[in-house]
Tab-separated table of C-alpha atoms and ligand atoms in Angstrom:
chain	number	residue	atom	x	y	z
A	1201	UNK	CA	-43.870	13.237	-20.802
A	1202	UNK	CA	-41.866	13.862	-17.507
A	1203	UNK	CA	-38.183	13.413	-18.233
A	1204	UNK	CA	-36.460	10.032	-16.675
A	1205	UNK	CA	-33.626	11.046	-13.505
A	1206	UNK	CA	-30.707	9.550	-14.807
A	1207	UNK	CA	-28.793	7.178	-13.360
A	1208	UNK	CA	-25.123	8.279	-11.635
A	1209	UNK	CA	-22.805	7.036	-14.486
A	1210	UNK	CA	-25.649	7.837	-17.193
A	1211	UNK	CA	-24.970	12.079	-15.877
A	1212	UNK	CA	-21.042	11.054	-15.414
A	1213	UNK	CA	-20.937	10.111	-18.985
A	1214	UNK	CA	-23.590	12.778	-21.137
A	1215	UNK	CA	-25.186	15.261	-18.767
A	1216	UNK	CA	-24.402	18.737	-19.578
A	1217	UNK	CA	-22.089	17.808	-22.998
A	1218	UNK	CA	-21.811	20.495	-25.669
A	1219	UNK	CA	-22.964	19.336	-29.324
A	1220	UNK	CA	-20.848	19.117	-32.142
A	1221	UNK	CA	-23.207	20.020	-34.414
A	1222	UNK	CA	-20.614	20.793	-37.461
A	1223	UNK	CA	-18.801	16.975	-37.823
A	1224	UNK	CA	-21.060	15.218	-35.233
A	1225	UNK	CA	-18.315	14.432	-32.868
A	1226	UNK	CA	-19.191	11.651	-29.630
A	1227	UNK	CA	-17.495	14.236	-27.640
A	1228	UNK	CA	-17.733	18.156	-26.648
A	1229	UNK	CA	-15.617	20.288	-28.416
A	1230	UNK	CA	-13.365	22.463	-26.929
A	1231	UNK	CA	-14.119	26.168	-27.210
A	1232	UNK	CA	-10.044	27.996	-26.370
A	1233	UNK	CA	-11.563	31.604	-27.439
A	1234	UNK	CA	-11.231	34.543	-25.287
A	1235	UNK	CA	-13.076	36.779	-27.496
A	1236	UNK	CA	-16.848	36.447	-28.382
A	1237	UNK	CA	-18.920	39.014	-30.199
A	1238	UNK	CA	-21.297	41.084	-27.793
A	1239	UNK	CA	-23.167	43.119	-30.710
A	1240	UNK	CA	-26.744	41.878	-30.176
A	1241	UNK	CA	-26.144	38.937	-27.819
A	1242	UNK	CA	-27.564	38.666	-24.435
A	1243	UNK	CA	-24.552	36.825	-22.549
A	1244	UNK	CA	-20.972	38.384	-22.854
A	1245	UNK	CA	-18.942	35.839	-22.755
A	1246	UNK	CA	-15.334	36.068	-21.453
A	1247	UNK	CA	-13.155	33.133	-19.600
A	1248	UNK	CA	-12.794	35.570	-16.482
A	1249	UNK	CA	-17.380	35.670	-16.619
A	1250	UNK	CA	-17.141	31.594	-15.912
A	1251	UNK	CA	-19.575	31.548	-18.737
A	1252	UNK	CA	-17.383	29.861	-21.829
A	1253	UNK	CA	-18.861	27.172	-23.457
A	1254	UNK	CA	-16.919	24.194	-21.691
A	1255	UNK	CA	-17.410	26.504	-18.791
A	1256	UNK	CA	-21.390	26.644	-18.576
A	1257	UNK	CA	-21.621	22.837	-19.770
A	1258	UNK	CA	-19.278	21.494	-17.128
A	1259	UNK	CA	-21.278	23.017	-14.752
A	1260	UNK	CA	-24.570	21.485	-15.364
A	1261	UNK	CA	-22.966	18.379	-15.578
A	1262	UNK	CA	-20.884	18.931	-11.933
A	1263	UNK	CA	-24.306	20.782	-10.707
A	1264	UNK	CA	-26.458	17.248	-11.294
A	1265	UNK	CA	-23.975	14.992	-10.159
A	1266	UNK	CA	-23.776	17.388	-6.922
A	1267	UNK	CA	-28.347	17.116	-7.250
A	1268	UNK	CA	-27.577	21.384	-7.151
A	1269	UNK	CA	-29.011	24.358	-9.301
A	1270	UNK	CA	-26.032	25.470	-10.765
A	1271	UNK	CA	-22.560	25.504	-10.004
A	1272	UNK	CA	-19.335	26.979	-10.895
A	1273	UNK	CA	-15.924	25.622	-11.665
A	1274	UNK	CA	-12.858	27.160	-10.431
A	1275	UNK	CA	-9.063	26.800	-10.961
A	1276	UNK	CA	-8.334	25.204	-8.112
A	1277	UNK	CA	-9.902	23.791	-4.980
A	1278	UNK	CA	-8.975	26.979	-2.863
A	1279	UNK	CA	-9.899	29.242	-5.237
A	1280	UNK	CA	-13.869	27.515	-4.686
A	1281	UNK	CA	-13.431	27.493	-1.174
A	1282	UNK	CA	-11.964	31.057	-0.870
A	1283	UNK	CA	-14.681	32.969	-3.039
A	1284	UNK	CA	-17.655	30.983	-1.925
A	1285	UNK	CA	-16.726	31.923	2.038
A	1286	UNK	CA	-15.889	35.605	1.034
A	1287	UNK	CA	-19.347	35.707	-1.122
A	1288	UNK	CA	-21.229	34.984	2.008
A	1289	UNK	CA	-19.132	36.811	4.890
A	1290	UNK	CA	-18.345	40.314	5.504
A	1291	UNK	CA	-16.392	42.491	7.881
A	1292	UNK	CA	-18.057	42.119	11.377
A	1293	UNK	CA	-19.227	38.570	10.486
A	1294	UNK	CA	-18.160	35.413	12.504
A	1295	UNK	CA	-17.959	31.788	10.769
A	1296	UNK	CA	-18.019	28.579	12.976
A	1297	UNK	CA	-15.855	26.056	11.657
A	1298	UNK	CA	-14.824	22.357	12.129
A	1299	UNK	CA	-11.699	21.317	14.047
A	1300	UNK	CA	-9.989	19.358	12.024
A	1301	UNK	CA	-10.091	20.944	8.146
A	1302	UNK	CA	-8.328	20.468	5.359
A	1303	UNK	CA	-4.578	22.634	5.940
A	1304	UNK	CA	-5.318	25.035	3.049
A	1305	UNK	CA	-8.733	26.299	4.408
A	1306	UNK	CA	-7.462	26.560	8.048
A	1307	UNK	CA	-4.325	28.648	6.646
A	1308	UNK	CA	-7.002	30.901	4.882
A	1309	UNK	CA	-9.063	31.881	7.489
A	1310	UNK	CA	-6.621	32.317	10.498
A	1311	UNK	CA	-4.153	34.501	7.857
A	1312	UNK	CA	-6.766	36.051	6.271
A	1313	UNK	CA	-10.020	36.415	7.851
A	1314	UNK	CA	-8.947	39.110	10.469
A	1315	UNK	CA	-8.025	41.234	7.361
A	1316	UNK	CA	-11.457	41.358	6.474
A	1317	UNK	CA	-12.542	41.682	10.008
A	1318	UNK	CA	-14.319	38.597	9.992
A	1319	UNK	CA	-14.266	36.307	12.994
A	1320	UNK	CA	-13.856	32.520	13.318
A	1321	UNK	CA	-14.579	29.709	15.971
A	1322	UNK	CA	-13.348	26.200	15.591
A	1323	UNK	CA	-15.732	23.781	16.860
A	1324	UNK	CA	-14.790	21.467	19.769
A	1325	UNK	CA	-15.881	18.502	17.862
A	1326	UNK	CA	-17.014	16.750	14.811
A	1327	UNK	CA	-21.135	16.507	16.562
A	1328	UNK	CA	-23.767	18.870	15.451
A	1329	UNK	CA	-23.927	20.577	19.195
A	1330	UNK	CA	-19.934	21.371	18.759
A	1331	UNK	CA	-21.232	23.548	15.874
A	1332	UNK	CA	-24.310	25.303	17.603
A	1333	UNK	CA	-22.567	26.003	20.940
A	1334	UNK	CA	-20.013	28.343	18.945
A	1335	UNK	CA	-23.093	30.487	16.943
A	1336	UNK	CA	-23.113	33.771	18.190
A	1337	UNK	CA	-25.488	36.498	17.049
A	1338	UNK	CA	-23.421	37.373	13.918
A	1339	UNK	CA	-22.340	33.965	12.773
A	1340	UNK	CA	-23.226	33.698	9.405
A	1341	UNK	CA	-21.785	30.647	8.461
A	1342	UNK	CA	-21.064	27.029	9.139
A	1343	UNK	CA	-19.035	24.969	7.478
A	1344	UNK	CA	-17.891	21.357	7.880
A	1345	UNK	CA	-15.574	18.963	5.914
A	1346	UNK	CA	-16.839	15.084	6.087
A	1347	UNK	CA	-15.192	12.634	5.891
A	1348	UNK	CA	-12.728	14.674	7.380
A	1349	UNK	CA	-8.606	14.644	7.184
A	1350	UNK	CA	-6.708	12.230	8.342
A	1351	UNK	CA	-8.688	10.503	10.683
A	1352	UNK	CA	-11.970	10.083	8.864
A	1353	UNK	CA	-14.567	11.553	11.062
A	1354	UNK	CA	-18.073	11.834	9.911
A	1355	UNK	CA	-20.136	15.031	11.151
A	1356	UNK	CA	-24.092	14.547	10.488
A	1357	UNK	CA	-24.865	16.054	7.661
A	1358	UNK	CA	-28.987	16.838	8.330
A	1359	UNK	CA	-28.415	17.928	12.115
A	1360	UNK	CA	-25.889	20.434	10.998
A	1361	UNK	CA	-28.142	21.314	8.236
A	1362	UNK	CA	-31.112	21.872	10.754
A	1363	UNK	CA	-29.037	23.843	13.137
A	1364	UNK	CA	-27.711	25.683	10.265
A	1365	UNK	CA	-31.606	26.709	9.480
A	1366	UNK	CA	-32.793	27.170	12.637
A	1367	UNK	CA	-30.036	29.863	13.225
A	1368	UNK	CA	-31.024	31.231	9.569
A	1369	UNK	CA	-27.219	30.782	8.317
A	1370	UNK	CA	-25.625	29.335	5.252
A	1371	UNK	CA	-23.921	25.768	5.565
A	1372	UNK	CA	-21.268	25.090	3.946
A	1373	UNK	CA	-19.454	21.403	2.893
A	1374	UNK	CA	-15.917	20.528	1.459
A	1375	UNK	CA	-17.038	17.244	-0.337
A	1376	UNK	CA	-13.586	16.371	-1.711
A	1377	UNK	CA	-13.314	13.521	-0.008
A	1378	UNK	CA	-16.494	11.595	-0.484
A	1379	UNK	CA	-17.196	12.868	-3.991
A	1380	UNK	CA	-20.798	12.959	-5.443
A	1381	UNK	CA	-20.232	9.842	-6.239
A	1382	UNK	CA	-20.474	9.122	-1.973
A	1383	UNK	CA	-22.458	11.524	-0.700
A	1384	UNK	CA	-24.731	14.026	-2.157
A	1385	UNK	CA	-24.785	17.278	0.805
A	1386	UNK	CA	-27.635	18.915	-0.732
A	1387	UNK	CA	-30.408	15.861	0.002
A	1388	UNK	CA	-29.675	16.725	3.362
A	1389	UNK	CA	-30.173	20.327	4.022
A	1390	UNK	CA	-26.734	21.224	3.418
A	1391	UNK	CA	-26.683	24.319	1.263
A	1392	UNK	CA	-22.886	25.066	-0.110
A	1393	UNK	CA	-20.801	22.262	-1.485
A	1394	UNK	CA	-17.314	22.788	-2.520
A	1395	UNK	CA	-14.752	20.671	-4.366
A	1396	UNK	CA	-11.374	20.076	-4.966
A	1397	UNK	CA	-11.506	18.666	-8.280
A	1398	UNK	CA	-8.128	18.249	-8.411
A	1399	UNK	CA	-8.843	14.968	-6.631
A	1400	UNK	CA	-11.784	12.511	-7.454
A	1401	UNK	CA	-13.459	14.654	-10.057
A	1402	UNK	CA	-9.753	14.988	-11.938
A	1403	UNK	CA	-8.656	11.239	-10.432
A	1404	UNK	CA	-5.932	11.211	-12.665
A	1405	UNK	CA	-3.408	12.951	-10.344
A	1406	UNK	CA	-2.617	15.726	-13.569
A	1407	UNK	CA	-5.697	18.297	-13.068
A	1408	UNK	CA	-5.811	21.314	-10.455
A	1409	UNK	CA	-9.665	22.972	-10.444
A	1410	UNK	CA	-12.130	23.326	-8.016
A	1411	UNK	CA	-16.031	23.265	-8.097
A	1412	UNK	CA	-18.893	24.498	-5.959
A	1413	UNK	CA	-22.812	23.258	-6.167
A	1414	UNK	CA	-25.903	25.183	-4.957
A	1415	UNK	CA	-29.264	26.907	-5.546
A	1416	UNK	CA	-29.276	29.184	-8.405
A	1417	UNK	CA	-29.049	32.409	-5.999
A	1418	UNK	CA	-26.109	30.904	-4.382
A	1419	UNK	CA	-24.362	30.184	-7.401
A	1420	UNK	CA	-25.147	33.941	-8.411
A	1421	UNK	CA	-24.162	35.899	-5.167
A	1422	UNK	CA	-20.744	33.440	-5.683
A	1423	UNK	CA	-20.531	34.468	-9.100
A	1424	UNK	CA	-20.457	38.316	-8.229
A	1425	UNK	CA	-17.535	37.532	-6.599
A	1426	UNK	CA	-15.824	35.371	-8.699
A	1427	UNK	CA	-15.530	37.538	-11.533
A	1428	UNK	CA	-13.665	40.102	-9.349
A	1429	UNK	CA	-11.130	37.747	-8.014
A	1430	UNK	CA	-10.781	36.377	-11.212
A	1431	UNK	CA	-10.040	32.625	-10.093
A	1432	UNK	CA	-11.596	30.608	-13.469
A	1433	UNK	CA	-10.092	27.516	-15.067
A	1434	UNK	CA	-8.339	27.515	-18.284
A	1435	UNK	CA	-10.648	26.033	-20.981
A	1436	UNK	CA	-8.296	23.084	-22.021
A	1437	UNK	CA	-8.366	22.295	-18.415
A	1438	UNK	CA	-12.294	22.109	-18.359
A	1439	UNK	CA	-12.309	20.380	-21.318
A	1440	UNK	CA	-9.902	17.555	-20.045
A	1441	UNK	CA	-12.236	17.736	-16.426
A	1442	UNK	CA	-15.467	16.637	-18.448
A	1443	UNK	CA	-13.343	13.972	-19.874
A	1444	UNK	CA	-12.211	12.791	-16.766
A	1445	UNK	CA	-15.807	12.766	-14.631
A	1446	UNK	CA	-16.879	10.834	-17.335
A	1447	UNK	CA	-14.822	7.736	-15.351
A	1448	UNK	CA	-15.624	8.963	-12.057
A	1449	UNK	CA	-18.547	6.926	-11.181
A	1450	UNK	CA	-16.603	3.475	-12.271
A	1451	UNK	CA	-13.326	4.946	-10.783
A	1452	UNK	CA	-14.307	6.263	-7.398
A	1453	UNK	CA	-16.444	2.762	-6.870
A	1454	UNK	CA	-13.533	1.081	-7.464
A	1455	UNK	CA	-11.903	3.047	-5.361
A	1456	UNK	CA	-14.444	2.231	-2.299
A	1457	UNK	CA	-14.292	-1.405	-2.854
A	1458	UNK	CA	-10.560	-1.789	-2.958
A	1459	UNK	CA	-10.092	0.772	0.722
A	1460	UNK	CA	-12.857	-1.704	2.391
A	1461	UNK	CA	-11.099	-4.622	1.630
A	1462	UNK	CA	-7.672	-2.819	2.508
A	1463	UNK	CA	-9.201	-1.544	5.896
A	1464	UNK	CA	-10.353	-5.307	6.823
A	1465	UNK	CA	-6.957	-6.257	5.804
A	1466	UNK	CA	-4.926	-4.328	7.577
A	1467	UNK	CA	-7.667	-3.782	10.597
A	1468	UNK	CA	-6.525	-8.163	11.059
A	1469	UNK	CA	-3.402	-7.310	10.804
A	1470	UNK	CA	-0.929	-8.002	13.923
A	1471	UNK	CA	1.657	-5.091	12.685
A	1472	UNK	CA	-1.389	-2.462	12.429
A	1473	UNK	CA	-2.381	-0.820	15.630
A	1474	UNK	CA	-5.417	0.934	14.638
A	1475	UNK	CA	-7.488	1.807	11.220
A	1476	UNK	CA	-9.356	4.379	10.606
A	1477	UNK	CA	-12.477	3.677	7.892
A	1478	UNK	CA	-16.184	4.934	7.989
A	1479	UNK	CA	-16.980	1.857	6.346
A	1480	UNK	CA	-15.551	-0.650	9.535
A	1481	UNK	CA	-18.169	-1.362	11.950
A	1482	UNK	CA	-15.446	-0.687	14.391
A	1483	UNK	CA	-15.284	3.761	13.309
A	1484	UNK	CA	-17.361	5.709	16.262
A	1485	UNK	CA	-19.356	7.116	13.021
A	1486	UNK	CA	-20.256	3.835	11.477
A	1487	UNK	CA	-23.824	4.337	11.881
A	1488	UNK	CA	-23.823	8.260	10.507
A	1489	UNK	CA	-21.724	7.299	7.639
A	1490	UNK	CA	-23.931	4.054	6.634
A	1491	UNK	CA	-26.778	6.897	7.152
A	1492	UNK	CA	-25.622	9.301	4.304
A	1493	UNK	CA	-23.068	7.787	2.393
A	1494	UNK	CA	-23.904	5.534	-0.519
A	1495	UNK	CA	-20.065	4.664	-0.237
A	1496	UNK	CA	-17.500	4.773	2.077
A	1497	UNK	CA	-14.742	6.401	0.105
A	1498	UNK	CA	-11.254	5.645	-1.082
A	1499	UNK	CA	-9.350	7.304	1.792
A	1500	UNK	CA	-8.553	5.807	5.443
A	1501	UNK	CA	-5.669	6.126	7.757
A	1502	UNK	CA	-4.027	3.380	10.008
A	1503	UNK	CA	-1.073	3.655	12.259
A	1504	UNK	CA	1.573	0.908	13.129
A	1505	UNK	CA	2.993	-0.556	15.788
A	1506	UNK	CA	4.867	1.524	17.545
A	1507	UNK	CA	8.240	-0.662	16.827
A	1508	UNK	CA	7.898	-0.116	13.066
A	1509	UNK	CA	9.143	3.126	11.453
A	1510	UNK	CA	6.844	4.632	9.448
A	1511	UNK	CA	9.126	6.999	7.137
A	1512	UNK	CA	11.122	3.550	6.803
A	1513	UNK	CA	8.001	1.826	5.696
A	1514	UNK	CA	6.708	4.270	3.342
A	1515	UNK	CA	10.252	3.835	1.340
A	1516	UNK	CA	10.017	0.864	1.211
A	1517	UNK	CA	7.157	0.455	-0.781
A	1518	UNK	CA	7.215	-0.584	-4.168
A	1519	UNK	CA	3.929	-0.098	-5.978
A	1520	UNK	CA	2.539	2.246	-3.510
A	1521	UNK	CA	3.751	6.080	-3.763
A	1522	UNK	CA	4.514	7.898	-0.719
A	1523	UNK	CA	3.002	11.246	-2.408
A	1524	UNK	CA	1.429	14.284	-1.436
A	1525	UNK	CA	-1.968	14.581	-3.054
A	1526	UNK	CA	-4.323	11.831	-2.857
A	1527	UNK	CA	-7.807	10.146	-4.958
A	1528	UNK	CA	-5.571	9.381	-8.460
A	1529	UNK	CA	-6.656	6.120	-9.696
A	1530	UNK	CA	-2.772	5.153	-8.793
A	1531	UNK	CA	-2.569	4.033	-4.455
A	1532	UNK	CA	-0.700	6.642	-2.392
A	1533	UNK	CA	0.395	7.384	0.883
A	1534	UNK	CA	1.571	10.334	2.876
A	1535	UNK	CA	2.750	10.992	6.470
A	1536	UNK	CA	0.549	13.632	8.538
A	1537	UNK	CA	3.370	13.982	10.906
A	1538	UNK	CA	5.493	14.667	8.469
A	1539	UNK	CA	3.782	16.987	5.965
A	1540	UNK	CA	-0.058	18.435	6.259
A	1541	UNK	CA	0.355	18.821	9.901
A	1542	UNK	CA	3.606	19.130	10.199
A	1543	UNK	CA	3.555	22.632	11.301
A	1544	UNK	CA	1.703	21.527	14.015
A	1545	UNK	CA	3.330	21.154	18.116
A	1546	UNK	CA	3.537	17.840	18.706
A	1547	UNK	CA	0.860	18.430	21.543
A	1548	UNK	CA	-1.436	19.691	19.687
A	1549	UNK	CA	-0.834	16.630	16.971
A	1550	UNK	CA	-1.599	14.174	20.067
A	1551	UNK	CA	-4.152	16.586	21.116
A	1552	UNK	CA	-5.976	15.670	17.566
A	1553	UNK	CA	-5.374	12.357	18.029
A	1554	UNK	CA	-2.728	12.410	14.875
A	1555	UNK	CA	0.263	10.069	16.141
A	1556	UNK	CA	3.302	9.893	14.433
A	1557	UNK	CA	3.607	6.464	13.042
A	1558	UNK	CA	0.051	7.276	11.560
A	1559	UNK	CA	-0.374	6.685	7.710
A	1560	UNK	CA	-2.851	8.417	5.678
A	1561	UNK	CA	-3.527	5.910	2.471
A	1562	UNK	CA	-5.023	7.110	-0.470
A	1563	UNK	CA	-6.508	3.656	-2.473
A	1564	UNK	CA	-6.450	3.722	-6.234
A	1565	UNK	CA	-7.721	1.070	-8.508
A	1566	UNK	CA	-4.885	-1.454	-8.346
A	1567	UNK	CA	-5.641	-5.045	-7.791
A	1568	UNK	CA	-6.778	-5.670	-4.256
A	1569	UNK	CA	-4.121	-9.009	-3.729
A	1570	UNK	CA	-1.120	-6.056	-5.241
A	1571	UNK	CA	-1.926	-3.620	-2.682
A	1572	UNK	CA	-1.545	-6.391	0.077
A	1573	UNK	CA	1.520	-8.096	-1.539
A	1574	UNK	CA	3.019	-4.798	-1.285
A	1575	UNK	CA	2.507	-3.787	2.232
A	1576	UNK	CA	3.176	-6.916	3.112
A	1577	UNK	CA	6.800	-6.823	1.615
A	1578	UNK	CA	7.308	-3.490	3.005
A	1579	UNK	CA	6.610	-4.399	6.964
A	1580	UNK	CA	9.257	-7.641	5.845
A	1581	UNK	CA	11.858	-5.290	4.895
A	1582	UNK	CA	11.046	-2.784	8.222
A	1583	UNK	CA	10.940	-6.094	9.920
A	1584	UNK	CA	13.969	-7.433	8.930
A	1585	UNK	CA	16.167	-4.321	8.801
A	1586	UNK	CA	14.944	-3.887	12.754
A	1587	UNK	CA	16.803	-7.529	13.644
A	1588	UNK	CA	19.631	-6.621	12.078
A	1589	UNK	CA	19.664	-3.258	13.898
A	1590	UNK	CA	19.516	-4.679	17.262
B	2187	PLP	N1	-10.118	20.362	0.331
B	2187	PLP	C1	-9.510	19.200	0.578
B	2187	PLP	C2	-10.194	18.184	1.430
B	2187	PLP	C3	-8.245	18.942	0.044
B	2187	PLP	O1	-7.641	17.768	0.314
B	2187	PLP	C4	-7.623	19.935	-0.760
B	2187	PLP	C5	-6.283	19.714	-1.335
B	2187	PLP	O2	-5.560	18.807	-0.968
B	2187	PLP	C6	-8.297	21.137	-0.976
B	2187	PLP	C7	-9.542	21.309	-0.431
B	2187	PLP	C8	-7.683	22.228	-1.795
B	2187	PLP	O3	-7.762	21.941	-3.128
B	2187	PLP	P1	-6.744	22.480	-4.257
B	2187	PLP	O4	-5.397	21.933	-3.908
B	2187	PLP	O5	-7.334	21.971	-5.510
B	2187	PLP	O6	-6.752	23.971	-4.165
């Protein structure tokens, strides 16, 4: 009898858990050795092999959830994104890129790349031509981040995916901030998909690891690698990763409900100058993101008037952290001016359309009518403070 797909939270909860078959346990149980016998065993196992017990069971779980193969899991977001690029480029290779990617990745490749004599263009855009009018004859990869960070931009996932094909290269996603709960990469051509799991797939704000998702040869040529650079996860940590995707599904659609009601909130709001949300029919990519995302995500940015401060706002919130990672289950916000692109001219900030009172909110699971309450006492207290000021 053909096997039943399961459902998302059904794979969340089971898919890929290790038996206890000793004392029967409802859970997997965690396997902290670093030694395992090789004498007349096929697979040598070793932490540093990504092949541990938690290891390979994670994987299938991350690797259905992502509709992949296989897939690997990786102590830390950078460490996925770092050895999956190096598995697929070489010295004399060139990589088109997005614009606007997440600070870590652009750090990598314009301090590392030329290194490894590998060359890089950033796309113009976030449209699928931006990416083909930078392929040259030895680009061998593309890779995209969507939604991207801060200002939510969706790229088309199937028309990069088709360029990427028709060119014969390897594309590439950072899916950190839809999650596979949002948007599955692979159903549309994309062939590469790389987490941070320190964010949704963690959600807990207390878990750094990383993940990627792809065919079975992928996984394998990112593998060969891996093992050389030596950048698995500590067993304890995978261990408390499986415990926490087992929420994801519940969390991360909580998480989608509570940022569209915050971005039609604050998108009525007379303080708020613009908000940027995939999921308001107002966002230029509306109609791509409706197209191939099943949800529009717990992150969006909005900026305020320009007589508010915005470092004077973000203090003085109450419930809402001002903090520098984002998709924990608790709401937080975080400056772009003033930290992931602070390094940034000022011109080139404007240039990406990043202005300074602009807000990048991360929405956790709190009551929707808390959130408000709180932002609402905050832009009193800016508001107030401002009379007495002039
Ligand atoms: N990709 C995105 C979109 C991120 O936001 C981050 C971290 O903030 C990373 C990758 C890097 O992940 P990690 O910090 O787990 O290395």
């Amino acid at each position: 009898m053909k096997q039943q797909k399961k459902g998302l939270n059904t794979i969340c909860t089971h898919f890929g858990q290790l038996e206890d078959k000793e004392f029967k346990g409802a859970i997997s149980p965690l396997y902290l050795g670093t030694a395992y016998a090789f004498e007349d065993i096929d697979v040598k196992r070793y932490p540093r092999y990504f092949n541990t017990p938690n290891q390979v069971a994670l994987a299938k779980k991350i690797a259905a959830l992502e509709h992949a193969e296989a897939a690997l899991i990786f102590g830390s977001g950078m460490a996925a994104i770092s050895t999956s690029l190096l598995a697929f480029l070489k010295a004399g290779d060139h990589i088109v890129i997005q614009k606007i990617i997440y600070g870590g990745t652009y750090n990598l490749v314009v301090e590392e790349f030329e290194k490894y004599g590998i060359s890089y263009s950033f796309t113009d855009g976030f449209g699928a031509e931006d990416f083909e009018a930078k392929i040259k004859d030895n680009t061998k990869v593309i890779y995209i981040e969507t939604p991207s960070n801060p200002l939510l931009n969706i790229t088309d996932l199937k028309a990069v995916a088709d360029i990427s094909k028709k060119h014969g290269l390897v594309s590439m996603i950072d899916n950190t901030f839809a999650s596979p709960v949002n948007q599955n990469p692979i159903d549309f051509g994309i062939d590469v998909v790389i987490h941070s799991a320190t964010k949704y797939m963690g959600g807990h704000s207390d878990i750094c690891a990383g993940a990627v998702a792809s065919t079975e040869a992928n996984i394998k040529r990112i593998f060969s690698l891996a093992k050389n650079f030596g950048g698995s996860l500590s067993d304890y940590t995978v261990w408390l990763l499986e415990r926490s995707i087992k929420t994801m599904g519940i969390r991360v659609r909580a998480q989608n409900a509570n940022a569209q009601n915050m971005a039609e909130y604050l998108y009525a709001h007379k303080d708020i100058s613009a908000v940027y949300y995939p999921g308001l029919p107002s966002h230029p990519d509306h109609n791509i993101a409706k197209k191939q995302m099943k949800g529009f995500g717990g992150m969006l940015s909005f900026e305020l008037n320009a007589d508010f401060n915005a470092s004077k706002f973000q203090k003085s919130l109450k419930l809402i952290k001002p903090a520098m990672s984002l998709a924990g289950v608790e709401s937080t916000v975080l400056s772009p001016t003033l930290t992931s692109h602070s390094l940034l001219s000022a011109e080139e900030r404007k240039r990406q359309g990043i202005a300074d009172g602009l807000i990048r909110f991360s929405v956790g699971i709190e009551e929707t009518e808390d959130l408000i309450a709180d932002i609402e006492q905050a832009l009193e207290k800016v508001r107030k403070e401002r009379e007495l000021a002039i």
